[in-house]
C-alpha angles and dihedrals in degrees: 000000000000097000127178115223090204103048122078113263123187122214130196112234119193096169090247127127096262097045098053085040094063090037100057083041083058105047091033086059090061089252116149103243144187127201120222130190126192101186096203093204090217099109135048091237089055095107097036080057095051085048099056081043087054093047098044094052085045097056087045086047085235122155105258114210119188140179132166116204135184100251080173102062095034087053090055105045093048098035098238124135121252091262092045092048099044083050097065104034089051089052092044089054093044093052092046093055087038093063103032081063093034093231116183091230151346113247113197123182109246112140137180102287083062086041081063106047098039082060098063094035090064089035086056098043093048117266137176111214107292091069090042087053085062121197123340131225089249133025156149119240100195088192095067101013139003096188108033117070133220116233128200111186093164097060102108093040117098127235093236092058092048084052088049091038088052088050090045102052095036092254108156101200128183119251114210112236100207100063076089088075122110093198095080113076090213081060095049100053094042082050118037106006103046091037087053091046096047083064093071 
């Protein structure tokens, strides 16, 4: 990902298993981070969430940086849906940290499972090969930001390691509840189709 040890990254931090487990690679790693929250506001355990997030920057002494935002009322008033809408205003939030510190990037925690899945997100809703090549490790995204790059170290390590890594090095993380839920096309295809494919 052609990251710096001495220059600020920021790194989103959902209080997951695959965002701790970035941030305690990170830091690990001796890279100077900094641990963002977005608390989406959409679920009961939200806060609890922003709290483990709190508590486990604070026991890396690690800078801990939080917002909430209404993903509801932004979804309403510009006719998005709630993915879509937490989407933009997470990565928002993220950029704007990410330049008031002058960080060199912004890491976020996708891994190959997602890889995966964002694959044949973009195979069943029609894509040419750009969308077949799926994320890169590194990218710009020009709609948040056109000089700070999005990094994805993570992105050739499978779920079920972090899982392992997070037991491992007595990381608790929190598991979303709703990833369950088949309303989401991205859950449907982590939970019927690629369980399905993986039987051929």
């Amino acid at each position: 990902c052609a990251l710096h040890k001495e220059k600020p990254l920021v790194v989103g931090v959902s209080g997951g298993p695959d965002s701790l487990c970035l941030l305690h690679l990170l830091h690990t790693c001796g890279y100077s981070v900094l641990a963002v929250h977005v608390n989406h506001q959409l679920r009961p355990e939200a806060d609890r969430e922003e709290e483990v997030v709190r508590e486990y920057a604070k026991n890396l002494n690690v800078s801990f940086i939080h917002t909430r935002i209404d993903v509801h009322q932004f979804a309403a008033d510009q006719k998005l849906s709630i993915e879509e809408s937490a989407r933009i205003l997470r990565y928002r939030f993220l950029m704007d940290v990410a330049e008031q510190h002058q960080a060199q990037a912004v890491a976020v925690a996708h891994q190959a499972d997602d890889q995966i899945e964002t694959v044949l997100m973009h195979l069943l809703r029609g894509s040419g090969l750009a969308g077949l090549r799926g994320m890169p490790y590194r990218s710009t995204l020009p709609v948040f930001s056109k000089t700070i790059p999005v990094v994805r170290p993570l992105l050739g390590i499978w779920r079920e390691e972090i899982v392992e890594y997070c037991e491992q090095n007595g990381i608790t993380p929190c598991f979303d509840a709703s990833n369950a839920d088949s309303r989401y096309f991205r859950n449907r295809i982590r939970n019927e189709l690629v369980p399905l494919l993986k039987t051929y």
